[in-house]
Amino acid sequence: MRTLLRTLSLLTFISASVTAMADLPRVTGLALDGDQLTWGAQEGATGYNIHLDYDYFDTVRGDTQYTVTEPGNYHVISFNDEGEFGVTRNPDEIGQPYISVEYTGSETDDSISYDGRYNVLIVTKTCKDVGPGETCIARCPVTYETEFGTTRYTEYLSGGACSTSDIVEADAAVSPETYRCTVPTFSGEVTAQAICVAFRQ
């Protein structure tokens, strides 16, 4: 009897764990019009994680659109406050690529500048009219061209900096490829800098 009760308790725990780890549906309607990434609203989702080149890039809450600036492949994964995340592909699509859209960049985008010297690249991203809770993100590219015409491959992000045009302190956060500056109140301009270290050749 005691063994039966233990078995039932274990099965109940496993069942509850599986239920807690249930996936949200995949985000549908992903589209790119100019620099506007849009997708369909998903019932039960409280936010969406934006992934760039299959790495986490940014988070959107309460909206189903995002202005992209960095070239690359974008896909969107939903989440809710219970810790559940959306699946990126249907079960019958195993082995198939993520549902994504590609942004090739804008020739007129002067908000990003690159300063490459030796094996270090400094990426400076300037964001205008940044609202409360919004983030300016500087990202290390996979490759870059030096002033000598050689291609360097970024190895890691070693640090960065944040500055604002107003008397606003930006909260800094770092990931393997990005340096992020988030402001608690409106700022007319926020600048994020990422220091990217390349492979030594």
Coordinates of N, CA and C in Angstrom, one line a residue:
M1 N 0.8 -1.2 0.0 CA 0.0 0.0 0.0 C 0.9 1.3 0.0
R2 N 1.9 1.2 0.9 CA 2.8 2.4 0.9 C 3.5 2.6 -0.4
T3 N 3.9 1.5 -1.1 CA 4.6 1.6 -2.4 C 3.6 2.2 -3.4
L4 N 2.4 1.8 -3.4 CA 1.4 2.3 -4.3 C 1.2 3.8 -4.1
L5 N 1.1 4.2 -2.8 CA 1.0 5.6 -2.6 C 2.2 6.4 -3.1
R6 N 3.4 5.9 -2.9 CA 4.6 6.6 -3.4 C 4.5 6.7 -4.9
T7 N 4.1 5.6 -5.6 CA 4.0 5.6 -7.0 C 3.0 6.6 -7.5
L8 N 1.8 6.7 -6.9 CA 0.8 7.6 -7.3 C 1.3 9.1 -7.0
S9 N 2.0 9.3 -6.0 CA 2.6 10.6 -5.7 C 3.6 11.0 -6.7
L10 N 4.4 10.1 -7.1 CA 5.4 10.3 -8.1 C 4.8 10.7 -9.5
L11 N 3.8 9.9 -9.9 CA 3.1 10.1 -11.1 C 2.4 11.5 -11.1
T12 N 1.8 11.8 -10.0 CA 1.1 13.1 -9.9 C 2.1 14.3 -10.0
F13 N 3.3 14.1 -9.4 CA 4.4 15.1 -9.5 C 4.9 15.2 -11.0
I14 N 5.1 14.1 -11.6 CA 5.6 14.1 -13.0 C 4.5 14.8 -13.9
S15 N 3.2 14.4 -13.7 CA 2.2 15.0 -14.5 C 2.1 16.5 -14.3
A16 N 2.2 17.0 -13.1 CA 2.2 18.4 -12.8 C 3.4 19.1 -13.5
S17 N 4.5 18.4 -13.4 CA 5.7 19.0 -14.1 C 5.6 19.1 -15.6
V18 N 5.0 18.1 -16.2 CA 4.8 18.1 -17.6 C 3.8 19.2 -18.0
T19 N 2.8 19.4 -17.2 CA 1.8 20.4 -17.4 C 2.4 21.8 -17.3
A20 N 3.3 22.0 -16.3 CA 3.9 23.3 -16.1 C 4.9 23.6 -17.2
M21 N 5.4 22.6 -17.9 CA 6.4 22.9 -19.0 C 5.7 22.9 -20.3
A22 N 4.4 22.9 -20.4 CA 3.7 22.9 -21.7 C 4.2 24.1 -22.5
D23 N 4.2 23.9 -23.8 CA 4.7 24.9 -24.7 C 3.5 25.8 -25.2
L24 N 3.7 27.0 -25.4 CA 2.7 27.9 -26.1 C 2.8 27.5 -27.6
P25 N 1.8 27.9 -28.4 CA 1.9 27.6 -29.8 C 3.0 28.5 -30.5
R26 N 3.3 28.1 -31.7 CA 4.3 28.9 -32.4 C 3.7 30.2 -32.9
V27 N 4.5 31.3 -32.9 CA 4.1 32.6 -33.4 C 3.8 32.5 -34.9
T28 N 2.7 33.0 -35.3 CA 2.4 33.0 -36.7 C 2.3 34.4 -37.3
G29 N 2.3 34.5 -38.6 CA 2.1 35.8 -39.3 C 3.3 36.6 -39.3
L30 N 4.5 36.0 -39.1 CA 5.7 36.8 -39.1 C 6.0 37.4 -40.4
A31 N 6.2 38.8 -40.4 CA 6.4 39.5 -41.7 C 7.3 40.7 -41.4
L32 N 8.0 41.1 -42.5 CA 8.8 42.3 -42.5 C 8.5 43.2 -43.6
D33 N 8.1 44.5 -43.2 CA 7.8 45.5 -44.2 C 8.7 46.7 -43.9
G34 N 9.7 46.8 -44.8 CA 10.7 47.8 -44.5 C 11.6 47.4 -43.3
D35 N 11.5 48.3 -42.3 CA 12.2 47.9 -41.0 C 11.2 47.5 -39.9
Q36 N 10.0 47.3 -40.3 CA 8.9 46.9 -39.3 C 8.7 45.4 -39.3
L37 N 9.1 44.7 -38.2 CA 8.8 43.3 -38.0 C 7.5 43.2 -37.3
T38 N 6.6 42.4 -37.8 CA 5.3 42.2 -37.2 C 4.9 40.7 -37.2
W39 N 4.0 40.4 -36.3 CA 3.5 39.0 -36.1 C 2.1 39.0 -35.5
G40 N 1.5 37.9 -35.5 CA 0.1 37.8 -35.0 C 0.1 37.7 -33.5
A41 N -0.9 38.4 -32.9 CA -1.0 38.3 -31.4 C -1.4 36.8 -31.0
Q42 N -0.9 36.4 -29.9 CA -1.1 35.0 -29.5 C -1.8 35.0 -28.1
E43 N -2.9 34.3 -28.1 CA -3.7 34.2 -26.9 C -2.9 33.5 -25.8
G44 N -2.8 34.1 -24.6 CA -2.1 33.6 -23.5 C -0.7 34.1 -23.4
A45 N -0.2 34.8 -24.4 CA 1.2 35.3 -24.3 C 1.2 36.7 -23.7
T46 N 2.2 36.9 -22.8 CA 2.3 38.2 -22.2 C 3.5 39.0 -22.8
G47 N 4.3 38.4 -23.7 CA 5.4 39.0 -24.3 C 6.0 38.2 -25.4
Y48 N 6.9 38.8 -26.1 CA 7.6 38.0 -27.2 C 9.1 38.3 -27.1
N49 N 9.9 37.3 -27.3 CA 11.3 37.5 -27.4 C 11.8 37.5 -28.8
I50 N 12.5 38.6 -29.2 CA 13.0 38.7 -30.5 C 14.4 38.1 -30.6
H51 N 14.6 37.2 -31.6 CA 15.9 36.5 -31.7 C 16.5 37.0 -33.1
L52 N 17.8 37.3 -33.0 CA 18.5 37.8 -34.2 C 19.6 36.7 -34.5
D53 N 19.6 36.2 -35.7 CA 20.5 35.1 -36.1 C 20.6 34.0 -35.0
Y54 N 19.3 33.7 -34.5 CA 19.1 32.5 -33.6 C 19.7 32.7 -32.2
D55 N 20.0 34.0 -31.9 CA 20.4 34.3 -30.5 C 19.4 35.4 -30.0
Y56 N 19.1 35.3 -28.6 CA 18.2 36.3 -28.0 C 18.7 37.7 -28.3
F57 N 17.8 38.6 -28.7 CA 18.2 40.0 -29.0 C 17.4 41.0 -28.1
D58 N 16.1 40.9 -28.0 CA 15.3 41.9 -27.3 C 14.0 41.3 -26.9
T59 N 13.2 42.0 -26.1 CA 11.9 41.5 -25.6 C 10.9 42.6 -25.9
V60 N 9.7 42.2 -26.3 CA 8.5 43.1 -26.5 C 7.4 42.7 -25.6
R61 N 6.8 43.6 -24.9 CA 5.6 43.3 -24.1 C 4.5 44.3 -24.6
G62 N 3.3 43.7 -24.7 CA 2.1 44.5 -25.1 C 2.1 45.1 -26.5
D63 N 2.8 44.5 -27.4 CA 2.8 44.9 -28.8 C 3.2 43.7 -29.7
T64 N 2.9 43.8 -30.9 CA 3.2 42.8 -31.9 C 3.9 43.3 -33.1
Q65 N 4.8 44.3 -32.8 CA 5.7 44.8 -33.8 C 7.0 45.3 -33.2
Y66 N 8.0 45.4 -34.1 CA 9.3 45.7 -33.6 C 10.1 46.4 -34.7
T67 N 10.8 47.5 -34.4 CA 11.6 48.2 -35.5 C 13.0 47.5 -35.5
V68 N 13.4 46.9 -36.6 CA 14.7 46.3 -36.7 C 15.7 47.3 -37.3
T69 N 16.9 47.1 -36.8 CA 18.0 48.0 -37.3 C 19.2 47.1 -37.8
E70 N 19.4 46.0 -37.1 CA 20.5 45.1 -37.4 C 20.2 44.1 -38.5
P71 N 21.1 44.0 -39.5 CA 20.9 43.0 -40.6 C 20.9 41.6 -40.0
G72 N 20.2 40.7 -40.5 CA 20.2 39.3 -40.1 C 18.9 38.6 -40.1
N73 N 18.8 37.4 -39.6 CA 17.5 36.6 -39.6 C 16.8 36.8 -38.3
Y74 N 15.6 37.2 -38.3 CA 14.8 37.4 -37.1 C 13.7 36.4 -37.0
H75 N 13.5 35.9 -35.8 CA 12.3 35.1 -35.5 C 11.8 35.4 -34.1
V76 N 10.6 35.1 -33.8 CA 9.9 35.6 -32.5 C 9.4 34.4 -31.8
I77 N 9.6 34.4 -30.5 CA 9.2 33.3 -29.6 C 8.3 33.9 -28.5
S78 N 7.1 33.5 -28.3 CA 6.2 34.0 -27.3 C 6.5 33.4 -25.9
F79 N 6.1 34.1 -24.9 CA 6.2 33.6 -23.5 C 5.1 34.2 -22.6
N80 N 4.8 33.5 -21.5 CA 3.9 34.1 -20.5 C 4.5 34.2 -19.2
D81 N 3.8 34.7 -18.2 CA 4.3 34.9 -16.8 C 4.4 33.6 -16.0
E82 N 4.0 32.5 -16.6 CA 4.1 31.2 -15.9 C 5.4 30.5 -16.3
G83 N 6.2 31.2 -17.1 CA 7.5 30.6 -17.6 C 7.3 29.7 -18.8
E84 N 6.2 29.7 -19.5 CA 6.0 28.9 -20.7 C 6.5 29.7 -21.9
F85 N 7.1 29.0 -22.9 CA 7.6 29.6 -24.1 C 7.0 28.9 -25.3
G86 N 6.9 29.7 -26.4 CA 6.3 29.2 -27.6 C 7.3 28.3 -28.3
V87 N 6.8 27.3 -29.1 CA 7.7 26.5 -29.9 C 8.0 27.3 -31.1
T88 N 9.2 26.9 -31.7 CA 9.7 27.7 -32.9 C 9.3 27.0 -34.2
R89 N 8.9 25.7 -34.1 CA 8.5 25.0 -35.3 C 7.5 24.0 -34.9
N90 N 6.7 23.5 -35.9 CA 5.7 22.5 -35.6 C 6.4 21.1 -35.4
P91 N 5.8 20.2 -34.7 CA 6.5 18.9 -34.5 C 6.8 18.1 -35.8
D92 N 6.0 18.4 -36.8 CA 6.3 17.7 -38.1 C 7.3 18.4 -39.0
E93 N 7.9 19.5 -38.4 CA 8.9 20.2 -39.1 C 10.3 20.0 -38.5
I94 N 10.5 18.9 -37.8 CA 11.8 18.7 -37.2 C 12.9 18.6 -38.3
G95 N 14.0 19.3 -38.1 CA 15.0 19.3 -39.1 C 14.9 20.4 -40.1
Q96 N 13.7 21.1 -40.1 CA 13.5 22.3 -40.9 C 13.9 23.5 -40.2
P97 N 14.3 24.6 -41.0 CA 14.8 25.8 -40.3 C 13.7 26.5 -39.6
Y98 N 14.1 27.4 -38.7 CA 13.1 28.2 -37.9 C 12.3 29.1 -38.9
I99 N 11.1 29.4 -38.5 CA 10.3 30.4 -39.3 C 10.9 31.8 -39.0
S100 N 11.6 32.3 -40.0 CA 12.2 33.6 -39.8 C 12.1 34.5 -41.0
V101 N 12.5 35.8 -40.9 CA 12.5 36.7 -42.0 C 13.9 37.4 -41.9
E102 N 14.4 37.7 -43.1 CA 15.7 38.3 -43.2 C 15.6 39.8 -43.4
Y103 N 16.4 40.6 -42.6 CA 16.5 42.0 -42.8 C 17.9 42.3 -43.4
T104 N 18.0 42.9 -44.5 CA 19.3 43.1 -45.1 C 20.0 44.4 -44.8
G105 N 19.3 45.2 -44.0 CA 19.8 46.5 -43.6 C 19.4 47.7 -44.4
S106 N 19.7 48.9 -44.0 CA 19.3 50.1 -44.7 C 20.6 50.9 -45.0
E107 N 20.7 51.2 -46.2 CA 21.9 52.0 -46.6 C 21.9 53.4 -46.0
T108 N 20.8 53.9 -45.5 CA 20.7 55.2 -45.0 C 20.7 55.2 -43.4
D109 N 21.0 54.0 -42.8 CA 21.0 54.0 -41.4 C 22.3 54.4 -40.9
D110 N 22.4 55.7 -40.3 CA 23.6 56.2 -39.8 C 23.6 56.2 -38.3
S111 N 22.7 55.4 -37.7 CA 22.7 55.3 -36.2 C 23.7 54.3 -35.6
I112 N 24.4 53.6 -36.5 CA 25.4 52.6 -36.1 C 26.8 53.0 -36.7
S113 N 27.8 53.0 -35.9 CA 29.1 53.3 -36.4 C 30.1 52.2 -35.9
Y114 N 31.1 52.0 -36.7 CA 32.1 50.9 -36.4 C 33.5 51.5 -36.4
D115 N 34.3 51.2 -35.4 CA 35.7 51.7 -35.3 C 36.6 50.5 -35.0
G116 N 37.2 50.0 -36.0 CA 38.0 48.8 -35.9 C 39.5 49.1 -35.9
R117 N 40.2 48.6 -34.8 CA 41.6 48.8 -34.7 C 42.2 47.5 -34.2
Y118 N 43.2 47.1 -34.9 CA 43.9 45.8 -34.5 C 42.9 44.7 -34.4
N119 N 42.7 44.1 -33.2 CA 41.8 43.0 -33.0 C 40.6 43.5 -32.2
V120 N 40.3 44.8 -32.1 CA 39.2 45.3 -31.3 C 38.3 46.1 -32.2
L121 N 37.0 45.9 -32.1 CA 36.0 46.7 -32.9 C 35.1 47.3 -31.8
I122 N 34.9 48.6 -32.0 CA 34.0 49.4 -31.1 C 32.8 49.7 -31.9
V123 N 31.6 49.1 -31.5 CA 30.3 49.4 -32.1 C 29.6 50.4 -31.3
T124 N 29.2 51.5 -32.0 CA 28.4 52.5 -31.3 C 27.0 52.6 -31.9
K125 N 26.0 52.5 -31.1 CA 24.6 52.6 -31.6 C 23.9 53.7 -30.9
T126 N 23.4 54.7 -31.7 CA 22.7 55.8 -31.1 C 21.2 55.7 -31.4
C127 N 20.4 55.8 -30.3 CA 18.9 55.6 -30.4 C 18.3 57.0 -30.1
K128 N 17.3 57.4 -30.9 CA 16.6 58.7 -30.6 C 15.3 58.4 -30.0
D129 N 14.9 59.4 -29.1 CA 13.6 59.4 -28.5 C 13.2 58.0 -27.8
V130 N 14.1 57.7 -26.9 CA 13.9 56.4 -26.2 C 13.0 56.5 -25.0
G131 N 11.9 55.8 -25.0 CA 10.8 55.9 -24.0 C 11.2 55.1 -22.7
P132 N 10.4 55.3 -21.7 CA 10.6 54.6 -20.4 C 10.6 53.1 -20.6
G133 N 11.6 52.4 -20.1 CA 11.7 50.9 -20.2 C 12.3 50.5 -21.6
E134 N 12.5 51.4 -22.5 CA 13.1 50.9 -23.8 C 14.6 50.8 -23.8
T135 N 15.1 50.1 -24.7 CA 16.5 49.7 -24.7 C 17.2 50.1 -26.0
C136 N 18.4 50.6 -25.9 CA 19.3 50.8 -27.0 C 20.4 49.7 -27.0
I137 N 20.6 49.0 -28.1 CA 21.4 47.8 -28.1 C 22.5 47.9 -29.1
A138 N 23.8 47.8 -28.7 CA 24.9 47.7 -29.5 C 25.3 46.2 -29.6
R139 N 25.5 45.7 -30.9 CA 25.7 44.3 -31.1 C 27.0 44.1 -31.9
C140 N 27.8 43.1 -31.4 CA 29.0 42.7 -32.2 C 28.6 41.9 -33.4
P141 N 29.1 42.3 -34.6 CA 28.8 41.6 -35.8 C 29.7 40.3 -35.8
V142 N 29.3 39.3 -36.6 CA 30.0 38.1 -36.7 C 31.4 38.3 -37.4
T143 N 31.4 39.2 -38.4 CA 32.6 39.6 -39.1 C 32.6 41.0 -39.3
Y144 N 33.8 41.6 -39.6 CA 34.0 43.0 -40.0 C 35.3 43.2 -40.8
E145 N 35.3 44.2 -41.6 CA 36.4 44.5 -42.4 C 37.3 45.6 -41.7
T146 N 38.6 45.3 -41.7 CA 39.5 46.3 -41.1 C 39.9 47.3 -42.1
E147 N 40.6 48.4 -41.7 CA 41.0 49.5 -42.6 C 42.0 49.0 -43.6
F148 N 42.6 47.8 -43.3 CA 43.6 47.2 -44.3 C 43.0 46.3 -45.3
G149 N 41.6 46.1 -45.2 CA 40.9 45.3 -46.2 C 40.9 43.8 -45.8
T150 N 41.2 43.5 -44.6 CA 41.1 42.1 -44.1 C 39.9 41.9 -43.3
T151 N 39.4 40.6 -43.3 CA 38.2 40.3 -42.6 C 38.6 39.7 -41.2
R152 N 37.9 40.2 -40.2 CA 38.1 39.7 -38.9 C 36.9 39.0 -38.4
Y153 N 37.0 38.0 -37.5 CA 35.9 37.3 -37.0 C 35.8 37.6 -35.5
T154 N 34.6 38.1 -35.1 CA 34.4 38.4 -33.7 C 34.4 37.2 -32.8
E155 N 35.2 37.3 -31.7 CA 35.3 36.1 -30.8 C 34.4 36.3 -29.6
Y156 N 34.4 37.5 -29.0 CA 33.6 37.7 -27.8 C 33.4 39.2 -27.6
L157 N 32.4 39.6 -26.7 CA 32.2 41.0 -26.3 C 32.9 41.1 -25.0
S158 N 33.7 42.1 -24.8 CA 34.5 42.3 -23.6 C 34.0 43.3 -22.7
G159 N 33.0 44.1 -23.2 CA 32.5 45.2 -22.3 C 31.7 46.2 -23.1
G160 N 31.4 47.4 -22.5 CA 30.7 48.4 -23.2 C 30.4 49.6 -22.4
A161 N 29.6 50.5 -22.8 CA 29.3 51.7 -22.1 C 27.9 52.2 -22.5
C162 N 27.3 53.0 -21.6 CA 26.0 53.7 -21.9 C 26.1 55.1 -21.6
S163 N 25.5 56.0 -22.5 CA 25.4 57.4 -22.2 C 24.0 57.9 -22.7
T164 N 23.6 59.0 -22.1 CA 22.3 59.6 -22.5 C 22.5 61.1 -22.7
S165 N 21.5 61.7 -23.4 CA 21.6 63.1 -23.6 C 20.9 63.9 -22.5
D166 N 20.2 63.2 -21.6 CA 19.5 63.9 -20.5 C 20.1 63.4 -19.2
I167 N 19.6 64.0 -18.1 CA 20.0 63.5 -16.8 C 19.3 62.3 -16.5
V168 N 19.6 61.2 -17.2 CA 18.9 59.9 -17.0 C 20.0 58.9 -16.9
E169 N 19.9 58.1 -15.9 CA 20.9 57.0 -15.8 C 20.4 55.7 -16.5
A170 N 21.2 55.2 -17.4 CA 20.8 54.0 -18.1 C 21.2 52.7 -17.4
D171 N 20.4 51.7 -17.3 CA 20.8 50.4 -16.7 C 21.4 49.6 -17.8
A172 N 22.6 49.1 -17.5 CA 23.4 48.3 -18.5 C 23.2 46.8 -18.3
A173 N 23.2 46.1 -19.3 CA 23.1 44.6 -19.3 C 23.9 44.1 -20.4
V174 N 24.6 42.9 -20.2 CA 25.5 42.4 -21.2 C 25.1 41.0 -21.5
S175 N 25.2 40.6 -22.8 CA 25.0 39.2 -23.2 C 26.3 38.9 -24.0
P176 N 26.4 37.6 -24.5 CA 27.6 37.3 -25.2 C 27.9 38.1 -26.5
E177 N 26.8 38.7 -27.1 CA 27.0 39.5 -28.3 C 26.5 41.0 -28.2
T178 N 25.8 41.3 -27.2 CA 25.2 42.7 -27.1 C 25.5 43.4 -25.8
Y179 N 25.6 44.7 -25.9 CA 25.6 45.6 -24.7 C 24.3 46.4 -24.8
R180 N 23.5 46.4 -23.7 CA 22.2 46.9 -23.7 C 22.1 48.0 -22.7
C181 N 21.4 49.1 -23.1 CA 21.2 50.3 -22.2 C 19.8 50.6 -22.2
T182 N 19.2 50.4 -21.0 CA 17.7 50.6 -20.8 C 17.5 51.8 -19.9
V183 N 16.6 52.7 -20.3 CA 16.4 53.9 -19.5 C 15.0 53.8 -18.8
P184 N 14.9 54.3 -17.5 CA 13.7 54.2 -16.7 C 12.7 55.3 -17.1
T185 N 13.2 56.4 -17.7 CA 12.4 57.5 -18.1 C 12.8 58.0 -19.5
F186 N 12.0 58.8 -20.2 CA 12.3 59.3 -21.5 C 13.7 59.9 -21.6
S187 N 14.4 59.6 -22.7 CA 15.6 60.3 -23.0 C 15.6 60.6 -24.5
G188 N 16.0 61.8 -24.9 CA 16.1 62.2 -26.3 C 17.1 61.4 -27.1
E189 N 18.1 60.9 -26.4 CA 19.1 60.2 -27.1 C 19.9 59.2 -26.2
V190 N 20.0 58.0 -26.5 CA 20.8 57.0 -25.7 C 21.8 56.4 -26.7
T191 N 23.0 56.3 -26.2 CA 24.1 55.7 -26.9 C 24.6 54.5 -26.2
A192 N 24.7 53.4 -26.9 CA 25.2 52.1 -26.4 C 26.5 51.8 -27.2
Q193 N 27.5 51.4 -26.4 CA 28.8 51.0 -27.1 C 29.1 49.6 -26.7
A194 N 29.6 48.8 -27.7 CA 30.0 47.4 -27.4 C 31.5 47.3 -27.9
I195 N 32.3 46.7 -27.0 CA 33.7 46.4 -27.3 C 33.8 45.0 -27.7
C196 N 34.1 44.7 -29.0 CA 34.1 43.4 -29.6 C 35.6 43.0 -29.8
V197 N 36.0 41.8 -29.4 CA 37.3 41.3 -29.6 C 37.3 40.3 -30.7
A198 N 38.2 40.4 -31.6 CA 38.3 39.4 -32.7 C 39.3 38.4 -32.5
F199 N 39.2 37.3 -33.2 CA 40.2 36.2 -33.2 C 41.6 36.8 -33.6
R200 N 42.6 36.5 -32.9 CA 44.0 36.9 -33.4 C 44.4 36.0 -34.5
Q201 N 45.0 36.7 -35.6 CA 45.4 35.9 -36.7 C 46.9 36.0 -36.9

